[in-house]
GROMACS .gro file of C-alpha atoms in nm:
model
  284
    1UNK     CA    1  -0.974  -0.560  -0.859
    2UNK     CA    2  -1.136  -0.491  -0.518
    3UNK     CA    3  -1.194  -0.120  -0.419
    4UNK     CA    4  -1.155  -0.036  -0.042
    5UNK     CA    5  -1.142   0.281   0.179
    6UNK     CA    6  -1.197   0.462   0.492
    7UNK     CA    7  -1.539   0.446   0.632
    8UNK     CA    8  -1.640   0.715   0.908
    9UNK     CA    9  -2.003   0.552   1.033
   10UNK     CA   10  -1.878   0.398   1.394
   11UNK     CA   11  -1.947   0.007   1.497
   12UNK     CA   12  -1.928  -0.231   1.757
   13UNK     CA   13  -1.872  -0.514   1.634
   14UNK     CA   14  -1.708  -0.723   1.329
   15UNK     CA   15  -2.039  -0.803   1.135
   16UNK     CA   16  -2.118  -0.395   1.183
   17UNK     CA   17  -1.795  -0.346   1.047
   18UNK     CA   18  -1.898  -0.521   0.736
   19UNK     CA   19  -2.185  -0.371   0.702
   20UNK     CA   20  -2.019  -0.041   0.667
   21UNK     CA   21  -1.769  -0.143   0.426
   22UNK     CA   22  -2.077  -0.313   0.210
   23UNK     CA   23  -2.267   0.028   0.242
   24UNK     CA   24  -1.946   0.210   0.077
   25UNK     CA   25  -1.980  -0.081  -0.179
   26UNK     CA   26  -1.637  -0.145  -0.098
   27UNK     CA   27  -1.538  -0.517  -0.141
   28UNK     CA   28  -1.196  -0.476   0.048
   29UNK     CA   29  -1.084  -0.349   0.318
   30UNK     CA   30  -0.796  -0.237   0.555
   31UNK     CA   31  -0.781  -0.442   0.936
   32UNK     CA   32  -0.956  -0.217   1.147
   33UNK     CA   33  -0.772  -0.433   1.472
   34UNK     CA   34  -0.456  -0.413   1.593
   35UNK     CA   35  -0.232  -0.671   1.776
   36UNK     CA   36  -0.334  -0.572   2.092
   37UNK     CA   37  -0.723  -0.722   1.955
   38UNK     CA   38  -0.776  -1.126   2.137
   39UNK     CA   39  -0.808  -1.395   1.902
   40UNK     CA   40  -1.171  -1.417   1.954
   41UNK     CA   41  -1.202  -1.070   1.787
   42UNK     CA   42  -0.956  -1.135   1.525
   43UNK     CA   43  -1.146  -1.476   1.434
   44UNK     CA   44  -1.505  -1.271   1.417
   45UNK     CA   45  -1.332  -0.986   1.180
   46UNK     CA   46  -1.247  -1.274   0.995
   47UNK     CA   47  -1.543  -1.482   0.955
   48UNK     CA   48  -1.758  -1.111   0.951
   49UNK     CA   49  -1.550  -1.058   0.593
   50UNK     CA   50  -1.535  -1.394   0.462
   51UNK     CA   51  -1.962  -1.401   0.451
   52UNK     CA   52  -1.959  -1.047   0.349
   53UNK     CA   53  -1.724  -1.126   0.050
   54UNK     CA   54  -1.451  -0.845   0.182
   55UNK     CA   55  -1.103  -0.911   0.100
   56UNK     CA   56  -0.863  -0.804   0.415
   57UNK     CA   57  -0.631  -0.609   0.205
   58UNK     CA   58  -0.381  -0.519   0.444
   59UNK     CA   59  -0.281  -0.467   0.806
   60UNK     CA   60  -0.102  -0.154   0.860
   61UNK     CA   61   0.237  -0.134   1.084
   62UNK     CA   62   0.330   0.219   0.977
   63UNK     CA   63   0.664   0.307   1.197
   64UNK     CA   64   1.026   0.308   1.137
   65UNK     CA   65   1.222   0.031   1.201
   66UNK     CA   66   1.549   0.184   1.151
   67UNK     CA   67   1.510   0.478   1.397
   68UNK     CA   68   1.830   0.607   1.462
   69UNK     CA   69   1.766   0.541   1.897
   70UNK     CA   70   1.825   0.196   1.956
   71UNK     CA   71   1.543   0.132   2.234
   72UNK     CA   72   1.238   0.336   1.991
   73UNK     CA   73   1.421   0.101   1.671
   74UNK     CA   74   1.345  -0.186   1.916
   75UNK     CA   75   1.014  -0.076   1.982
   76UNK     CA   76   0.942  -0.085   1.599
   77UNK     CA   77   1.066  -0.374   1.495
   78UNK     CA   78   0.876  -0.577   1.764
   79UNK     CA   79   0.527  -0.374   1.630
   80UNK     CA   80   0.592  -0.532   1.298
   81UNK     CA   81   0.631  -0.862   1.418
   82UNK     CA   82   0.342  -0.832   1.591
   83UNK     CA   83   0.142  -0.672   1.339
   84UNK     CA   84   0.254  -0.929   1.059
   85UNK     CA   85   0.137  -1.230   1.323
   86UNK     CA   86  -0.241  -1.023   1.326
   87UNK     CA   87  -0.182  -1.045   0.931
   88UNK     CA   88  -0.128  -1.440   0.882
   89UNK     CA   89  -0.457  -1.485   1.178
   90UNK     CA   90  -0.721  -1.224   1.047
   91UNK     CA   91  -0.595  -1.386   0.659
   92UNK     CA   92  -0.485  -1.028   0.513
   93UNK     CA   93  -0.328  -1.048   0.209
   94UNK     CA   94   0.002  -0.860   0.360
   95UNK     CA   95   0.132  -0.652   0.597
   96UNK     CA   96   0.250  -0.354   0.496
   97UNK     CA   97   0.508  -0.082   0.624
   98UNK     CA   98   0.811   0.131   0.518
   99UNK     CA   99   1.190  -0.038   0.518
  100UNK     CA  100   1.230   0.264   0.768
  101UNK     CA  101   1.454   0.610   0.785
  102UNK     CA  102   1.759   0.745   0.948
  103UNK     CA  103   1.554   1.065   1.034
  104UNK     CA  104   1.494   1.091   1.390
  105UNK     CA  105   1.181   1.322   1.399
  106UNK     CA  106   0.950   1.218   1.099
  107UNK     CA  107   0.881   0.822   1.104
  108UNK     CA  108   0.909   0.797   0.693
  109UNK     CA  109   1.085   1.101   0.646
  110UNK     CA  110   1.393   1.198   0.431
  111UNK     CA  111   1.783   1.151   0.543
  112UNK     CA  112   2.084   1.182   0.352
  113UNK     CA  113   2.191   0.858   0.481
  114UNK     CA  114   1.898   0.684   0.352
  115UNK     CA  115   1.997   0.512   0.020
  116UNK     CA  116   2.355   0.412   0.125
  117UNK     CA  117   2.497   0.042   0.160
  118UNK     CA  118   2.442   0.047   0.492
  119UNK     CA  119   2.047   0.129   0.501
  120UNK     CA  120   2.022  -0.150   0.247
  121UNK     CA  121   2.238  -0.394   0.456
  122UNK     CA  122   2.030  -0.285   0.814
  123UNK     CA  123   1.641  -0.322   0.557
  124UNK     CA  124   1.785  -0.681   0.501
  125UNK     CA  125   1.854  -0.745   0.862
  126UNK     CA  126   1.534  -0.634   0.952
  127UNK     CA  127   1.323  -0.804   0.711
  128UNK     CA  128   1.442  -1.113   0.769
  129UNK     CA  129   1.422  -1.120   1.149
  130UNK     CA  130   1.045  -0.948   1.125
  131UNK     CA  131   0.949  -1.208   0.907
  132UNK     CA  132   1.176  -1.525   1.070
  133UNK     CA  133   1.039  -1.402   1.394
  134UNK     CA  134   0.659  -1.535   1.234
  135UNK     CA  135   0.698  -1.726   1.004
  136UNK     CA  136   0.368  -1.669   0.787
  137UNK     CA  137   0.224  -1.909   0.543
  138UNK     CA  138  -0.088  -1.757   0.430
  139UNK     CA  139   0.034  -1.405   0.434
  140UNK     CA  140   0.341  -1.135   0.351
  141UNK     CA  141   0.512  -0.884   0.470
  142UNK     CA  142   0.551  -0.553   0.202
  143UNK     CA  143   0.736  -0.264   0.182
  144UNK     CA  144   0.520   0.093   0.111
  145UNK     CA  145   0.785   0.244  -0.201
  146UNK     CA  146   0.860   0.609  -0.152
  147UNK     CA  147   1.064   0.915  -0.276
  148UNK     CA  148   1.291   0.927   0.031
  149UNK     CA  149   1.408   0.583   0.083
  150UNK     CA  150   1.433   0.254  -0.038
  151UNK     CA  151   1.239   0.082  -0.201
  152UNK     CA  152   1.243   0.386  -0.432
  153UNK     CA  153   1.167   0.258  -0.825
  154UNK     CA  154   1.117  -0.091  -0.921
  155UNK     CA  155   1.478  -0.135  -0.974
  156UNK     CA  156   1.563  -0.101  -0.565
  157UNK     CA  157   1.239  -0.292  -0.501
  158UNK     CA  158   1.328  -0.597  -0.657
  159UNK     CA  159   1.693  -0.552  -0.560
  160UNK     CA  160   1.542  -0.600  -0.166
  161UNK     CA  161   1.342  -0.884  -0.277
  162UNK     CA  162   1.620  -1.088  -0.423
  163UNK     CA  163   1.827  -0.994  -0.112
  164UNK     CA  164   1.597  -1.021   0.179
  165UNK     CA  165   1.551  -1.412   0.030
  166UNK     CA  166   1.213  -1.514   0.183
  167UNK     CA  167   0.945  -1.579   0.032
  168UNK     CA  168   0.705  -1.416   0.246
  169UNK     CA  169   0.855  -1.096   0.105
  170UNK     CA  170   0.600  -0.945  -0.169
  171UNK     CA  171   0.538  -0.601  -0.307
  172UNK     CA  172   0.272  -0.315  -0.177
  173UNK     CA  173   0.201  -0.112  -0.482
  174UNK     CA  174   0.174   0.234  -0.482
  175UNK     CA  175   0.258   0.417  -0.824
  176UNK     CA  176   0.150   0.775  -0.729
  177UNK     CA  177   0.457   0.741  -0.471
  178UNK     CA  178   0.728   0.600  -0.722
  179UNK     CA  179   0.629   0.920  -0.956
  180UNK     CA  180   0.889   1.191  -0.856
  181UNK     CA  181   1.008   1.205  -1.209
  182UNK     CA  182   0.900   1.397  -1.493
  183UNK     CA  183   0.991   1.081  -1.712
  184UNK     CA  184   0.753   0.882  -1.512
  185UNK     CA  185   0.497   1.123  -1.452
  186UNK     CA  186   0.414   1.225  -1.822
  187UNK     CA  187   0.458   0.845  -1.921
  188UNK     CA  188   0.283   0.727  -1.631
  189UNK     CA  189   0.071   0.452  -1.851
  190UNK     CA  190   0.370   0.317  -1.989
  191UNK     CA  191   0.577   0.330  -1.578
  192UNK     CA  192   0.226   0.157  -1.508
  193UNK     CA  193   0.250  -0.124  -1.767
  194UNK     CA  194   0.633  -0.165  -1.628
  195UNK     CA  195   0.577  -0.177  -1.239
  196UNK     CA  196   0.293  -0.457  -1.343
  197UNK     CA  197   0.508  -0.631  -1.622
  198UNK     CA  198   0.809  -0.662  -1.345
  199UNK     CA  199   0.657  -0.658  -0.993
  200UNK     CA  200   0.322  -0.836  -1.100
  201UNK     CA  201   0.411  -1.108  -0.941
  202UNK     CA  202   0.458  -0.986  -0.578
  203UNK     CA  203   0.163  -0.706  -0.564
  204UNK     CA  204  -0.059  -0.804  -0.311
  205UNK     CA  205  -0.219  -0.502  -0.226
  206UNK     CA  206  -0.197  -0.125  -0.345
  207UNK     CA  207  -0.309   0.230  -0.295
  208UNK     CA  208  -0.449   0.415  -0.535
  209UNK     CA  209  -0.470   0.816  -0.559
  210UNK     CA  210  -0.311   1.087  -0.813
  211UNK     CA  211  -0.085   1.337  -0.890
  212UNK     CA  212   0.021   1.697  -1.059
  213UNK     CA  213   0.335   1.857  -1.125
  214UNK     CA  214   0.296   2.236  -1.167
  215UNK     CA  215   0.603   2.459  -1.343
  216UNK     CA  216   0.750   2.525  -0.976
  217UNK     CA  217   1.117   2.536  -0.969
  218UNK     CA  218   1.273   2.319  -0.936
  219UNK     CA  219   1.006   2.007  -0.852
  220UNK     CA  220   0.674   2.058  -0.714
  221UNK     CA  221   0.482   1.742  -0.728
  222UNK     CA  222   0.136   1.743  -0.544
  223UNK     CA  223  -0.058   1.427  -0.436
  224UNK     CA  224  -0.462   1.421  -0.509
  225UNK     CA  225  -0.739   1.238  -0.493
  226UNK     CA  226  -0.855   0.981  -0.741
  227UNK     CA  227  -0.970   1.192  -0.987
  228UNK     CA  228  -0.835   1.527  -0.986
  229UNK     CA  229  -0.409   1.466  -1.117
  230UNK     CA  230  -0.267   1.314  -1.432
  231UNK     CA  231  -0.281   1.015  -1.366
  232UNK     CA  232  -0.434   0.804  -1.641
  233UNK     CA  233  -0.663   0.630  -1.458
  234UNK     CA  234  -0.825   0.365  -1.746
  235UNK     CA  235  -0.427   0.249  -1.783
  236UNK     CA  236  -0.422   0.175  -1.415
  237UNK     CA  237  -0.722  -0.011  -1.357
  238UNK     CA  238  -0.643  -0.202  -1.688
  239UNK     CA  239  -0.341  -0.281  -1.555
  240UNK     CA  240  -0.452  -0.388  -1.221
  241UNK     CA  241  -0.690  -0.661  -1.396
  242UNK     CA  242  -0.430  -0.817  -1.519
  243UNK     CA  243  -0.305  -0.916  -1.133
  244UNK     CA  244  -0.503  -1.115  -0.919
  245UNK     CA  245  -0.894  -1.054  -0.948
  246UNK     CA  246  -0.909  -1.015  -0.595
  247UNK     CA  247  -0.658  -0.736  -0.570
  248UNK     CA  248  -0.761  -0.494  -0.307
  249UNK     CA  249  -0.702  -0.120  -0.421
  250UNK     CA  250  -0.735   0.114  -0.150
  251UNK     CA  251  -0.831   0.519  -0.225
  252UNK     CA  252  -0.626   0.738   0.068
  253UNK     CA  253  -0.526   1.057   0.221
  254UNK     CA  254  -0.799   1.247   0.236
  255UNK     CA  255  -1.005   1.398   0.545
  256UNK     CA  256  -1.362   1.343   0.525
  257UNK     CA  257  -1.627   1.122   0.420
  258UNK     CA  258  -1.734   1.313   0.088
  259UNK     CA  259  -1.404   1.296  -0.026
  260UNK     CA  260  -1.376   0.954  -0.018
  261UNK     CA  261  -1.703   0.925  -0.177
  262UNK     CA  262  -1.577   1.116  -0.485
  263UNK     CA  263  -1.278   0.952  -0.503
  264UNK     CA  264  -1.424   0.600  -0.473
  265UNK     CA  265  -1.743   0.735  -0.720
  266UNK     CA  266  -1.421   0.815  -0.980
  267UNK     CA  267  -1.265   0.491  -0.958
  268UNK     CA  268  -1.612   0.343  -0.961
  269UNK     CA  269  -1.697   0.445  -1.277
  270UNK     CA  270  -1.339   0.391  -1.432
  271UNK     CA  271  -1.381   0.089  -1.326
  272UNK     CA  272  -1.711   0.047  -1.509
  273UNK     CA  273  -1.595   0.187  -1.819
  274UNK     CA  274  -1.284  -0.045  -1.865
  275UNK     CA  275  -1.520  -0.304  -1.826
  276UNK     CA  276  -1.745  -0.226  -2.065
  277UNK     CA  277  -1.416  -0.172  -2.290
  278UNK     CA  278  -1.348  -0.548  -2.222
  279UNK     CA  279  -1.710  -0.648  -2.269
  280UNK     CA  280  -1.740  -0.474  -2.613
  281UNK     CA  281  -1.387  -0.619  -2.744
  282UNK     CA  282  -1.496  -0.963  -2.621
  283UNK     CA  283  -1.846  -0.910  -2.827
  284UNK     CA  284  -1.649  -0.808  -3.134
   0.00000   0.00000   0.00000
């Protein structure tokens, strides 16, 4: 796997950009552009990763294309197409968003309309069109799984695959946000091994960060860094191996530079030590 995340020294420029990311000793990152960038930036991005060795992981959309007004739900959609177009010219693995939320004031928020026939019916709609609208060929479009709409568990997440139909649907992995059971979240090796074992084949990029579930009634479950939850974190990166060596894994959702450093210094040496695991069995 690849290990990305935010970096907080500015630049100018697409080769500075890499420079930061090779500082972090990150060897993926997220598209720093947006559609609005010409295709003479987009193309030096590009090159600036490709001779730095940095996988584009992702490029973000992050709105809600089922906003309940009309002319906003417009708005959205037409971001995403854009935003998947910057995907297939930069040569990011996917672009990623939510399937989108009834609620009207938080873009990925909950609504009790949100896992009914009809939000599954309107995702399909607006899946296809996003992605018939660009047709990509060297990237995909991928849906960000959460607690408060679909795709929700692995189940509902292949369920949209099979009936959006287009192969430029794939998967954007992010466990930590599928864990709002107990079940899951003191088995979470074993839900790891599953999600792999059944989604495998569509990941093509993923966040990474942890959890914990404190004796709060009724559910209390707290996202943390890398690091710092329950998550068993030698499970996951084994499990991430056995996807695409180039898999980009992306720390997130925290404030400030040292924080990302720990994180990142966490994963780092989990990283290490599974490897040496490997090393040591292979030796044997």
């Amino acid at each position: 796997m690849r290990l990305g995340g935010a970096i907080f020294k500015p630049y100018t420029n697409g080769y500075e950009w890499a420079e930061r990311i090779r500082e972090k000793e990150y060897t993926a990152a997220i598209c720093p552009l947006d559609a609005n960038a010409s295709d003479a930036v987009i193309e030096e991005y590009k090159k600036a990763a490709a001779e730095a060795d940095i996988v584009i992981g992702e490029v973000g959309v992050w709105n809600n294309p089922m906003h309940p007004d009309p002319h906003t739900r417009k708005e959205a959609v037409e971001f995403a197409k854009r935003q998947l177009l910057l995907a297939e010219k930069i040569g990011a693995r996917c672009c990623v968003n939510i399937t989108g939320t009834y609620n009207p004031d938080v873009w990925y928020g909950p609504h009790p309309e949100n896992f009914t026939r009809k939000a599954f019916d309107e995702i399909v709609r607006t899946t296809r069109e996003i992605i018939d609208a660009v047709g990509p060929v060297k990237t995909f479009y991928t849906f960000e799984p959460s607690a408060w709409l679909y795709p929700d568990s692995i189940e509902t997440y292949l369920e949209l695959l099979d009936a959006v139909n287009r192969p430029a649907l794939a998967v954007h992995w992010d466990p930590v946000n599928m864990m709002y059971s107990p079940r899951n979240y003191y088995r979470n090796a074993g839900f790891l091994a599953e999600c792999v074992q059944k989604l495998g084949p569509y990941i093509k990029s993923c966040h990474i960060k942890d959890l914990y579930m404190d004796e709060r009634f009724t559910l209390y479950v707290e996202e943390r860094m890398s690091g710092d939850g329950i998550l068993d974190y030698p499970a996951l990166i084994r499990e991430l191996d056995r996807l695409d060596p180039d898999m980009p894994a992306f720390v997130e959702h925290m404030e400030t530079e040292e924080e990302y450093d720990r994180a990142s210094a966490y994963v780092k040496a989990v990283m290490a030590q599974v490897a040496a695991e490997r090393e040591n069995r292979q030796s044997s």
